[in-house]
Tab-separated table of C-alpha atoms and ligand atoms in Angstrom:
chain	number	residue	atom	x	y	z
A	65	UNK	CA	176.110	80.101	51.590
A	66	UNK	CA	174.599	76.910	52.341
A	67	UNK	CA	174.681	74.353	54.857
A	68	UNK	CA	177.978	72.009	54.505
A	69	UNK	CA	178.646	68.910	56.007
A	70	UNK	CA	181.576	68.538	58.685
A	71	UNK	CA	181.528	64.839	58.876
A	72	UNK	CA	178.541	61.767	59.632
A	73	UNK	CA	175.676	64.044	59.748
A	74	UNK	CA	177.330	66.978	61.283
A	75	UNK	CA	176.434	70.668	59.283
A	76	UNK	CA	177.926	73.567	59.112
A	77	UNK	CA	174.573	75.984	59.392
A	78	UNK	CA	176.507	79.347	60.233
A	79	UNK	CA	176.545	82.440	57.993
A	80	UNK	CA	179.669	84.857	56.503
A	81	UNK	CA	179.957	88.497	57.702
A	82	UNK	CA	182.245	89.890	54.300
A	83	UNK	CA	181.767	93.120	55.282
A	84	UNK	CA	182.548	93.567	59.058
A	85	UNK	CA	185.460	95.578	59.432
A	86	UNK	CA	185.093	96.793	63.363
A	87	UNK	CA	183.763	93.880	65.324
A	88	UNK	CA	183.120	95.579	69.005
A	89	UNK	CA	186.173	97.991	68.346
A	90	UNK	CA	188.929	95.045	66.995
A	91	UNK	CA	189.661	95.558	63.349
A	92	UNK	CA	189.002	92.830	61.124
A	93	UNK	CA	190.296	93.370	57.674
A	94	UNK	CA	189.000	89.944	56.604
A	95	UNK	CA	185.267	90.026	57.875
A	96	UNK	CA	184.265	86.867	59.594
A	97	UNK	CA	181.709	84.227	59.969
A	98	UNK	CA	179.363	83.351	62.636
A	99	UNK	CA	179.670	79.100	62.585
A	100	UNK	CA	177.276	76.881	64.452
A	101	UNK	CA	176.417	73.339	63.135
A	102	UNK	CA	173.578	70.852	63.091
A	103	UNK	CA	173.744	67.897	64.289
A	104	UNK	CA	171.824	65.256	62.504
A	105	UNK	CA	170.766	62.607	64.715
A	106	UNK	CA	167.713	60.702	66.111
A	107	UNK	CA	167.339	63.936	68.214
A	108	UNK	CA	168.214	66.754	66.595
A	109	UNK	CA	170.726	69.357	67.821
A	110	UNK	CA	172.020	72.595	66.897
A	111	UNK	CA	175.179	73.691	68.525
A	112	UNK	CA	175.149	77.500	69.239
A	113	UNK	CA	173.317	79.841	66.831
A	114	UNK	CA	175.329	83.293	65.019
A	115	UNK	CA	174.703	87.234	65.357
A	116	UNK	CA	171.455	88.504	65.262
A	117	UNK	CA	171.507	89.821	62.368
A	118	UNK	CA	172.416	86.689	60.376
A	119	UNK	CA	169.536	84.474	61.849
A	120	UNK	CA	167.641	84.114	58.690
A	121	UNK	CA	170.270	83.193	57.173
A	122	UNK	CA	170.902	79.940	59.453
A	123	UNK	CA	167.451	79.095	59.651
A	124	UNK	CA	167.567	79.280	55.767
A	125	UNK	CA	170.628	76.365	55.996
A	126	UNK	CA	168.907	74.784	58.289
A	127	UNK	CA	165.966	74.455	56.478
A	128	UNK	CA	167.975	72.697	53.602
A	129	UNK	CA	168.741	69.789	56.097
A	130	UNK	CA	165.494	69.733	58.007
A	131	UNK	CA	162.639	71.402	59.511
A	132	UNK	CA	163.655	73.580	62.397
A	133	UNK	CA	160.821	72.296	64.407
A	134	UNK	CA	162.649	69.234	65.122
A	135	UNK	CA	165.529	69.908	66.596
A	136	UNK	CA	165.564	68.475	70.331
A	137	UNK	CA	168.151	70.175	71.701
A	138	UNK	CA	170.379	73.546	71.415
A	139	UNK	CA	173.680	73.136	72.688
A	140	UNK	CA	175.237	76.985	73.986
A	141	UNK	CA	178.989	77.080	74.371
A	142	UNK	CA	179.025	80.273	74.746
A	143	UNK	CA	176.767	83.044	75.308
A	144	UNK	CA	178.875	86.298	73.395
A	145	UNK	CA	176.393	88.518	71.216
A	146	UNK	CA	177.760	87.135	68.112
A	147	UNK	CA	176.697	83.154	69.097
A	148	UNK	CA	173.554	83.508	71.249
A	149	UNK	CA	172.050	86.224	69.816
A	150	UNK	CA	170.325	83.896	66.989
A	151	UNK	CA	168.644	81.738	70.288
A	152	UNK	CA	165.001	83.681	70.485
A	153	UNK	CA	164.395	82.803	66.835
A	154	UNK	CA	165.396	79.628	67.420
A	155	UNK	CA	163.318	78.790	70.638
A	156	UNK	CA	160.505	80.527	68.438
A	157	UNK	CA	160.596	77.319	66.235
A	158	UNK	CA	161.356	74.646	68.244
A	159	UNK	CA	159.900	75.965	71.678
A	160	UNK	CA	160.307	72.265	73.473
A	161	UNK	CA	163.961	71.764	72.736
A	162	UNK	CA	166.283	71.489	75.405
A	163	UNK	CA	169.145	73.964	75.915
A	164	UNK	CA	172.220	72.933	77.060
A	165	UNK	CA	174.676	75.342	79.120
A	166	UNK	CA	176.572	75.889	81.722
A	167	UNK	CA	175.778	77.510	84.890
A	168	UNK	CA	177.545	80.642	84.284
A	169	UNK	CA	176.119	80.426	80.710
A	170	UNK	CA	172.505	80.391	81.991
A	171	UNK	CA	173.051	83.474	84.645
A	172	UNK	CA	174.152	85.338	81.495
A	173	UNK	CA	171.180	84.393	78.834
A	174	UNK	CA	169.141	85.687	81.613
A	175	UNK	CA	170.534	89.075	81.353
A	176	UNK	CA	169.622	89.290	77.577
A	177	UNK	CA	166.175	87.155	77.280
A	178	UNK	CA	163.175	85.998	79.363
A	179	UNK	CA	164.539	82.548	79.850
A	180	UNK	CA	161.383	81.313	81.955
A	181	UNK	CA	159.284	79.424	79.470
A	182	UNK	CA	162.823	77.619	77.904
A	183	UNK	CA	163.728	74.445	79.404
A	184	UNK	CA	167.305	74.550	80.088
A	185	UNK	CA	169.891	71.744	81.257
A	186	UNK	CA	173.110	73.028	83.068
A	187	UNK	CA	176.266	71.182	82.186
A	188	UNK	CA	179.676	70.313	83.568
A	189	UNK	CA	182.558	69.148	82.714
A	190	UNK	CA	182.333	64.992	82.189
A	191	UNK	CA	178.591	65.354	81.451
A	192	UNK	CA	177.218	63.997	78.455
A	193	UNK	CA	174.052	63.883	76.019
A	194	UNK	CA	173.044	61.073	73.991
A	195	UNK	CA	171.184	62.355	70.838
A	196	UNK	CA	170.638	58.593	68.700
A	197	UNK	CA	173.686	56.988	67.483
A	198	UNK	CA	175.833	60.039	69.195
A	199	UNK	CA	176.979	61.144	72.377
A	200	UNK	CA	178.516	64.509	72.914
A	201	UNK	CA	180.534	65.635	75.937
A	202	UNK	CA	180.713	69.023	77.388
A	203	UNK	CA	184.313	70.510	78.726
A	204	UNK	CA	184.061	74.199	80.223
A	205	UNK	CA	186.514	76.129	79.423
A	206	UNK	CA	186.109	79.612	81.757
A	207	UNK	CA	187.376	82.560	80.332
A	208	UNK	CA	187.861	80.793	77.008
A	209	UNK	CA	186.468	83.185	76.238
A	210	UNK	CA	184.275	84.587	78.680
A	211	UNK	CA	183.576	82.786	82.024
A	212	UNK	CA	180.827	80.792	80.807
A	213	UNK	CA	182.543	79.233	77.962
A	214	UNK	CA	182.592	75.848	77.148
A	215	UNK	CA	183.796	73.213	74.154
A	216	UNK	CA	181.432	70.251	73.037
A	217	UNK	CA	183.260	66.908	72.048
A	218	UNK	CA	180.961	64.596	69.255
A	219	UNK	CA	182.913	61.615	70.788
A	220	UNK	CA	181.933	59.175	67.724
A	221	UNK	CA	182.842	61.426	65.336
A	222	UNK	CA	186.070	62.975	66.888
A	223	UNK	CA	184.326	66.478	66.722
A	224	UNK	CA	185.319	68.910	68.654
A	225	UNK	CA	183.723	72.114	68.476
A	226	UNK	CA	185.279	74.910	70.452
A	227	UNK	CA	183.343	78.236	70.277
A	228	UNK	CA	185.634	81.099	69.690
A	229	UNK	CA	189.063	78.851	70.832
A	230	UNK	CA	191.514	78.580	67.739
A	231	UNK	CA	188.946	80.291	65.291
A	232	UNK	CA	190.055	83.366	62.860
A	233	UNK	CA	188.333	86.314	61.981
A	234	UNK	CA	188.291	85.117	58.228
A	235	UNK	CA	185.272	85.736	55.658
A	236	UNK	CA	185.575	83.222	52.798
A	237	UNK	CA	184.105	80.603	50.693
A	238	UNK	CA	186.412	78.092	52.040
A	239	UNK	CA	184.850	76.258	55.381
A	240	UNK	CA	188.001	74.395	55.650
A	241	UNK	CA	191.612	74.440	56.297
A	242	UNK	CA	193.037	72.473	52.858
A	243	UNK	CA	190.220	74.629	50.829
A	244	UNK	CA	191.188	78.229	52.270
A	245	UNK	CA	195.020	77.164	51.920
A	246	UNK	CA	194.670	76.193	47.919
A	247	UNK	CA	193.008	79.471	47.294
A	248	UNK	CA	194.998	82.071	49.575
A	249	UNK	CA	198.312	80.146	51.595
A	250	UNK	CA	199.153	78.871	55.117
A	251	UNK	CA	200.979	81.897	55.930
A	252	UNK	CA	197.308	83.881	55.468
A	253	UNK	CA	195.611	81.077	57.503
A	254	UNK	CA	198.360	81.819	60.002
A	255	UNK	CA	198.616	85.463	60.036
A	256	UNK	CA	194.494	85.087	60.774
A	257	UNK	CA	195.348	82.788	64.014
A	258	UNK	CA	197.967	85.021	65.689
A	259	UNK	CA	196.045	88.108	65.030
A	260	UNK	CA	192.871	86.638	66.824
A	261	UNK	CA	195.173	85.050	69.762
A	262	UNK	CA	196.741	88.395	70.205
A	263	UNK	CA	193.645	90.347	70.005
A	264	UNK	CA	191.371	88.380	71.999
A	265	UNK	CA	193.251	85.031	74.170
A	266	UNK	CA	196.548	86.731	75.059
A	267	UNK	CA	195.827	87.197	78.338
A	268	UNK	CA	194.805	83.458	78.874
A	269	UNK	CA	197.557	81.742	77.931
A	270	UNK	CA	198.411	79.652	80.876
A	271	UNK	CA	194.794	78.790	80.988
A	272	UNK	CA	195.044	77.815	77.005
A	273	UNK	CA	197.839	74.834	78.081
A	274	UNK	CA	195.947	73.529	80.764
A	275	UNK	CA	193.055	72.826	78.907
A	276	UNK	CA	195.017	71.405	76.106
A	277	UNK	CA	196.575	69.015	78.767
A	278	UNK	CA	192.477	68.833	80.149
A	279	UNK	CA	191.698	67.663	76.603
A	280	UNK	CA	194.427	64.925	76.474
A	281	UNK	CA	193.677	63.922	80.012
A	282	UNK	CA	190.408	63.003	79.108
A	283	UNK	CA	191.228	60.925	76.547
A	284	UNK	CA	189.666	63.393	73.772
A	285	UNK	CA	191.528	62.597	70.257
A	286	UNK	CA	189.913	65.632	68.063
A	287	UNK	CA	190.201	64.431	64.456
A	288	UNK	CA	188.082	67.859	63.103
A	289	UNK	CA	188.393	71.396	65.560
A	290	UNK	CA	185.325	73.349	64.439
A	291	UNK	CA	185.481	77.028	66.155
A	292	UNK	CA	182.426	79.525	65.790
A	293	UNK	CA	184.970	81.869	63.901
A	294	UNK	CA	186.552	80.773	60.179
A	295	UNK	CA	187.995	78.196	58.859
A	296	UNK	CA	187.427	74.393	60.344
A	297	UNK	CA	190.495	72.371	61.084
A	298	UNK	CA	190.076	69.196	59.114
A	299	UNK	CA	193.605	68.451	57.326
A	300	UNK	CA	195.754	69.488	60.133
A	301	UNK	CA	193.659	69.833	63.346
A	302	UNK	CA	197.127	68.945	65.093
A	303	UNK	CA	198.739	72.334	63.372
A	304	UNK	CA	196.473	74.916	65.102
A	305	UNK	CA	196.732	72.857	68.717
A	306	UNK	CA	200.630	73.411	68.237
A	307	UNK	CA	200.331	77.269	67.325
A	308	UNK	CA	198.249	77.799	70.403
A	309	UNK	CA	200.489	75.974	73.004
A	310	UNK	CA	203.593	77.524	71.195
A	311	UNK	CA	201.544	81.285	71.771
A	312	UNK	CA	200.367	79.539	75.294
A	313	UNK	CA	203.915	79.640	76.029
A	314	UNK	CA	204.403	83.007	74.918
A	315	UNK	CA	206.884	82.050	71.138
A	316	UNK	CA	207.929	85.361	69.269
A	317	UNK	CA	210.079	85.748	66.736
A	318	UNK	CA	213.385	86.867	66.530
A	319	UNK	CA	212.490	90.236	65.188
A	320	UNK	CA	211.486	93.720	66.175
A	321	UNK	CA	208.263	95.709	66.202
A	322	UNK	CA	208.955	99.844	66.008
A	323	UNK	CA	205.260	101.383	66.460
A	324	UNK	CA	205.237	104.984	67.163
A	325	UNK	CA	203.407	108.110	66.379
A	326	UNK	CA	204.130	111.760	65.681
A	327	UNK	CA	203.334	115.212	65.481
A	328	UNK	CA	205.802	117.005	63.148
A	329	UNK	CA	208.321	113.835	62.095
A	330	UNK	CA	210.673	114.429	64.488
A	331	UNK	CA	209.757	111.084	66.248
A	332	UNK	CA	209.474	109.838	62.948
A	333	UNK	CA	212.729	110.906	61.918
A	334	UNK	CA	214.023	108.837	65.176
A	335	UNK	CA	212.330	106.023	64.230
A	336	UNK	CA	213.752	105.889	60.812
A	337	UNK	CA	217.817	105.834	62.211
A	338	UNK	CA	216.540	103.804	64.993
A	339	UNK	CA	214.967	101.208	62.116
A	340	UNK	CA	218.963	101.067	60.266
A	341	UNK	CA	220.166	100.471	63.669
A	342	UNK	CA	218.078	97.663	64.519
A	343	UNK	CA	218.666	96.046	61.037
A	344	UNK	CA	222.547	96.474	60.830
A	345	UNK	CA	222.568	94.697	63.527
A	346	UNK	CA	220.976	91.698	61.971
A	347	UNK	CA	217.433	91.938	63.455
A	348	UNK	CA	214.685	92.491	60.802
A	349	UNK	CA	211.925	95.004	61.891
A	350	UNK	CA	208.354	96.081	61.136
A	351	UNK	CA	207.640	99.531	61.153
A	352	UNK	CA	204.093	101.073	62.346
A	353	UNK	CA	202.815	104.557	62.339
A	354	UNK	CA	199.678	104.142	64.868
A	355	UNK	CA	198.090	106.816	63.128
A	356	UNK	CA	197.825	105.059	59.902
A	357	UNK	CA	197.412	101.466	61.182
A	358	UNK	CA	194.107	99.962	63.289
A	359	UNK	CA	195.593	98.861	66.797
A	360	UNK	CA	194.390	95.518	66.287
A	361	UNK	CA	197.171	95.406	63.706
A	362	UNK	CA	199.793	96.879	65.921
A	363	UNK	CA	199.253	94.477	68.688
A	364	UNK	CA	199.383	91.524	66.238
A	365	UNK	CA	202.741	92.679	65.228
A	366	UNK	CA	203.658	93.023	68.809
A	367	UNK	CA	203.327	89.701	69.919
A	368	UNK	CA	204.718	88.830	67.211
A	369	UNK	CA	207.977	90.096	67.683
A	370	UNK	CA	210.378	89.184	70.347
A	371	UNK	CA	211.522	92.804	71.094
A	372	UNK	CA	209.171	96.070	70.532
A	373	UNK	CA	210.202	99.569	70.262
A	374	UNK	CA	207.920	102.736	71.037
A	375	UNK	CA	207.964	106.221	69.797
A	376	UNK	CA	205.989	108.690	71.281
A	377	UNK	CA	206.235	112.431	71.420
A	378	UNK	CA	205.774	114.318	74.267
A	379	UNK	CA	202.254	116.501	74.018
A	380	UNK	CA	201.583	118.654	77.374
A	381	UNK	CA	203.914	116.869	79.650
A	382	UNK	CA	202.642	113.228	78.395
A	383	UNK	CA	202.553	110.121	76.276
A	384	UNK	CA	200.434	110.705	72.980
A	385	UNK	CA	197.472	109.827	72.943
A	386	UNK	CA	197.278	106.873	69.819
A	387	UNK	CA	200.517	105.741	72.473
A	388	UNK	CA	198.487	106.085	75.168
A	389	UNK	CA	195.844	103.851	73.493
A	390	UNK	CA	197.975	101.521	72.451
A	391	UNK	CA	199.814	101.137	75.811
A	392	UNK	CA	196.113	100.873	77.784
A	393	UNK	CA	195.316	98.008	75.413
A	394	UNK	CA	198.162	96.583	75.746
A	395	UNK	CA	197.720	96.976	79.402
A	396	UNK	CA	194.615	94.848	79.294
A	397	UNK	CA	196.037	91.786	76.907
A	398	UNK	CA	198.950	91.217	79.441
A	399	UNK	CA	201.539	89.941	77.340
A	400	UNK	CA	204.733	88.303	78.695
A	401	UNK	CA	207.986	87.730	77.634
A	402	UNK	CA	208.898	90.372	75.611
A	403	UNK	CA	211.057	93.394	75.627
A	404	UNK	CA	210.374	97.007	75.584
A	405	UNK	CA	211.975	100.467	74.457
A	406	UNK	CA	210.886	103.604	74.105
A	407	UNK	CA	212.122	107.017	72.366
A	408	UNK	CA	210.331	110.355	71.420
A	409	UNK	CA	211.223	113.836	70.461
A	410	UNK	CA	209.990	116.553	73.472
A	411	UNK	CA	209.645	119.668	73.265
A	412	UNK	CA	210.826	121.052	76.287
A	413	UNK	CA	210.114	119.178	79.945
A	414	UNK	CA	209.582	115.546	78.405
A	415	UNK	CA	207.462	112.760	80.056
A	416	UNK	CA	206.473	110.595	77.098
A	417	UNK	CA	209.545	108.522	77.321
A	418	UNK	CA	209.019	107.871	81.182
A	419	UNK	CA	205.609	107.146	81.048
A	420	UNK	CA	206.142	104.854	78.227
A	421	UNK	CA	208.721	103.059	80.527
A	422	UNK	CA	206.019	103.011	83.855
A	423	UNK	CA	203.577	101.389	81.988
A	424	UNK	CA	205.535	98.780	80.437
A	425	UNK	CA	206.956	97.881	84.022
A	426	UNK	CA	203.766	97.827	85.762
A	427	UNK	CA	202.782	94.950	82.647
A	428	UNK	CA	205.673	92.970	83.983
A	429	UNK	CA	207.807	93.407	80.596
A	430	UNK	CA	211.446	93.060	80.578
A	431	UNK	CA	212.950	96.856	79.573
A	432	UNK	CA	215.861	98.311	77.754
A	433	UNK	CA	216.790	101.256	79.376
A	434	UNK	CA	217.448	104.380	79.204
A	435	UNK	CA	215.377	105.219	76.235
A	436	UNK	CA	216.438	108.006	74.331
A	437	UNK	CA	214.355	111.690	74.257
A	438	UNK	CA	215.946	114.766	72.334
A	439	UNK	CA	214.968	118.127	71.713
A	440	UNK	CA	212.684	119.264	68.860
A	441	UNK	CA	214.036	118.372	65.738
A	442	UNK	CA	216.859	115.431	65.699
A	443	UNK	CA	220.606	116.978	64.084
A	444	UNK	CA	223.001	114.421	62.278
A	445	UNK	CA	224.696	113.827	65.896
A	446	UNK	CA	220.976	113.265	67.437
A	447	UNK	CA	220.204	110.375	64.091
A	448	UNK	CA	224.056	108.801	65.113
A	449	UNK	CA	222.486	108.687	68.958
A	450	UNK	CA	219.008	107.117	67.561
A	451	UNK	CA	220.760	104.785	65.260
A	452	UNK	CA	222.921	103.263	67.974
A	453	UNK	CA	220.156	103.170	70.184
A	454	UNK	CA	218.553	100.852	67.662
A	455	UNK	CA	222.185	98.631	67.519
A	456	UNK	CA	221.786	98.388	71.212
A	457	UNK	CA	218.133	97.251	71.303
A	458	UNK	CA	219.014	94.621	69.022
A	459	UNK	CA	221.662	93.187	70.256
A	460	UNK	CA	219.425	93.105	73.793
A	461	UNK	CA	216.703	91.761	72.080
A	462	UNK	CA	219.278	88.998	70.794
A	463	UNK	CA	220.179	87.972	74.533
A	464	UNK	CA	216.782	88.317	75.605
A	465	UNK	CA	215.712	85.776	72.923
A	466	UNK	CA	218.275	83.340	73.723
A	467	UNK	CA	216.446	82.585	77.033
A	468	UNK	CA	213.254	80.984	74.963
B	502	LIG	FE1	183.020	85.078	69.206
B	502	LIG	FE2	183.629	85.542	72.611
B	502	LIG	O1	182.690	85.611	70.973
């Protein structure tokens, strides 16, 4: 795909992954694209570069706006594989351009190239760079995603672009938001934003509304958001700023997740009753077999919902281990403000249940307790028991939800 113009002399250079479907273990069932854009000015500048593997094809694009040799200056936001690793070919071309980083950004390109012959700037928040007729101003944002991470603000042009914060892991034609919503729906575009939050910025959410504030205090009115992942905000840059401070502040649904596994369908079998249960009492429910399902997927529809339900049977003395998976992910994205319950089918001495419970506590999750365990196979009585365990979640989820 070629290069495409943001606004005033600002490209979109990047390249389209269609085919990436496990993206350093996170499943992404709609590809993605590496973005980085040129910016046209008296002094050339490219902000970040893409993967690798897709560096001919943004020297191509750039090559359609102008020779590579001229840009004057490489601006890094961040310094992930899949935005710096374009940077040697890059300096290969236009060896006397200046890159600009931050401090924590230049420790880390150290670690992956022999930085000594590059001339490189480091950067704080408030500094600036006049390139002609534009000025752009750099804002770190630390562990946004990594600890080097920051956004750079075209302040003429009401650019901001904001490495992997409020991108989607999206593959498409469409560069922007009104295009990719007339050919697929806002629901899609959507679905794309909670699944990367969830997967990647959940555990930075109080960070992610005090750099929203950092934005505003600075007097930063971004008319265009142009992440490094998907689909540029152009017709609505206000509507992903929302979803992220409503995620910031940790907004679920009133609904419940049910992800479980199993060995011979007993837990299954629970999970069914437990689903009518949940539903009869007027909470709708999405049901997820981890076997079958990437954990990407599962942890989107987690966060999703308000309330979240775990099945796990018990296999020598403990948790599962697609439950145990899950739960050590989970561990790691430190969600808040949701509640937990768990139920298996044991075989004799139990533990899943339990550990499900420990684990859920030591995240800091509110619980529903006492789960339910039973005995090999569930009777009629045992699918009663399940099915008004489900009626109970609900209605806890219910109270739970009333506090948001
Ligand atoms: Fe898209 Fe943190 O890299």
């Amino acid at each position: 795909m070629k290069a495409v113009e943001v606004r005033n002399g600002i490209y979109w250079v990047g390249a389209i992954d269609w085919a990436v479907r496990d993206f350093h273990g996170y499943e992404t069932p709609r590809g993605t694209s590496y973005n980085n854009y040129l910016i046209a000015d008296e002094e050339p500048t490219l902000v970040d570069t893409v993967k690798y593997d897709f560096a001919d094809l943004m020297i191509k694009n750039i090559k359609g706006i102008m020779d590579p040799k001229a840009i004057k200056h490489v601006i890094i936001n961040h310094i992930e594989n899949d935005h710096v690793t374009g940077i040697d070919r890059i300096m290969h071309l236009a060896p006397g351009a200046t890159i600009h980083m931050t401090e924590r950004g230049r420790k880390g390109l150290e670690r992956f190239y022999d930085i000594s012959g590059w001339h490189i700037r480091t950067v704080k928040t408030g500094d600036t760079l006049r390139i002609g007729r534009k000025s752009i101003l750099f804002l770190e944002t630390p562990m946004l995603h990594w600890p080097d991470s920051m956004v750079s603000y075209v302040q003429e042009d009401k650019v901001l672009i904001s490495q992997d914060a409020f991108g989607q892991h999206i593959a498409s034609s469409s560069r922007f938001d009104d295009e990719f919503v007339a050919c697929s729906s806002v629901a899609d575009l959507e679905d794309a934003v909670i699944d990367y939050y969830a997967n990647i910025l959940m555990p930075f959410g109080s960070l992610i509304k005090g750099k929203i504030a950092e934005i505003g205090k600075l007097g930063l009115d971004p008319e265009i958001i142009a992440p490094d992942h998907g689909i540029i905000w152009r017709a609505d840059p206000g509507k992903i700023l929302r979803m992220y401070l409503d995620m910031a502040e940790g907004k679920a649904d009133l609904s419940v997740a049910i992800i479980y596994d199993t060995m011979w369908h007993s837990t299954e079998r629970m999970t069914q009753a437990i689903a009518r249960g949940v539903k009869d009492s007027g909470i709708e429910s999405r049901v997820i077999k981890l076997r079958a399902t990437p954990m990407s997927v599962a942890v989107k529809e987690f966060w999703k919902a308000r309330g979240t339900l775990i099945g796990s049977p018990t296999l020598n003395n403990i948790v599962f281990p697609t439950i145990a998976q899950f739960l050590t992910y989970l561990r790691g994205l430190r969600p808040k403000n949701r509640v937990v319950g768990a139920f298996g089918s044991i075989g004799w001495g139990g533990g899943a249940v339990k550990e499900v419970y420990e684990t859920v506590k030591q995240i800091g999750l509110e619980t529903h307790e006492p789960g339910i365990d039973l005995l090999y196979r569930p009777s009629f009585e045992d699918e009663e028991r399940c099915y008004e365990f489900g009626c109970g979640f609900a209605e806890k989820v219910k109270e739970y939800h009333a506090k948001f």
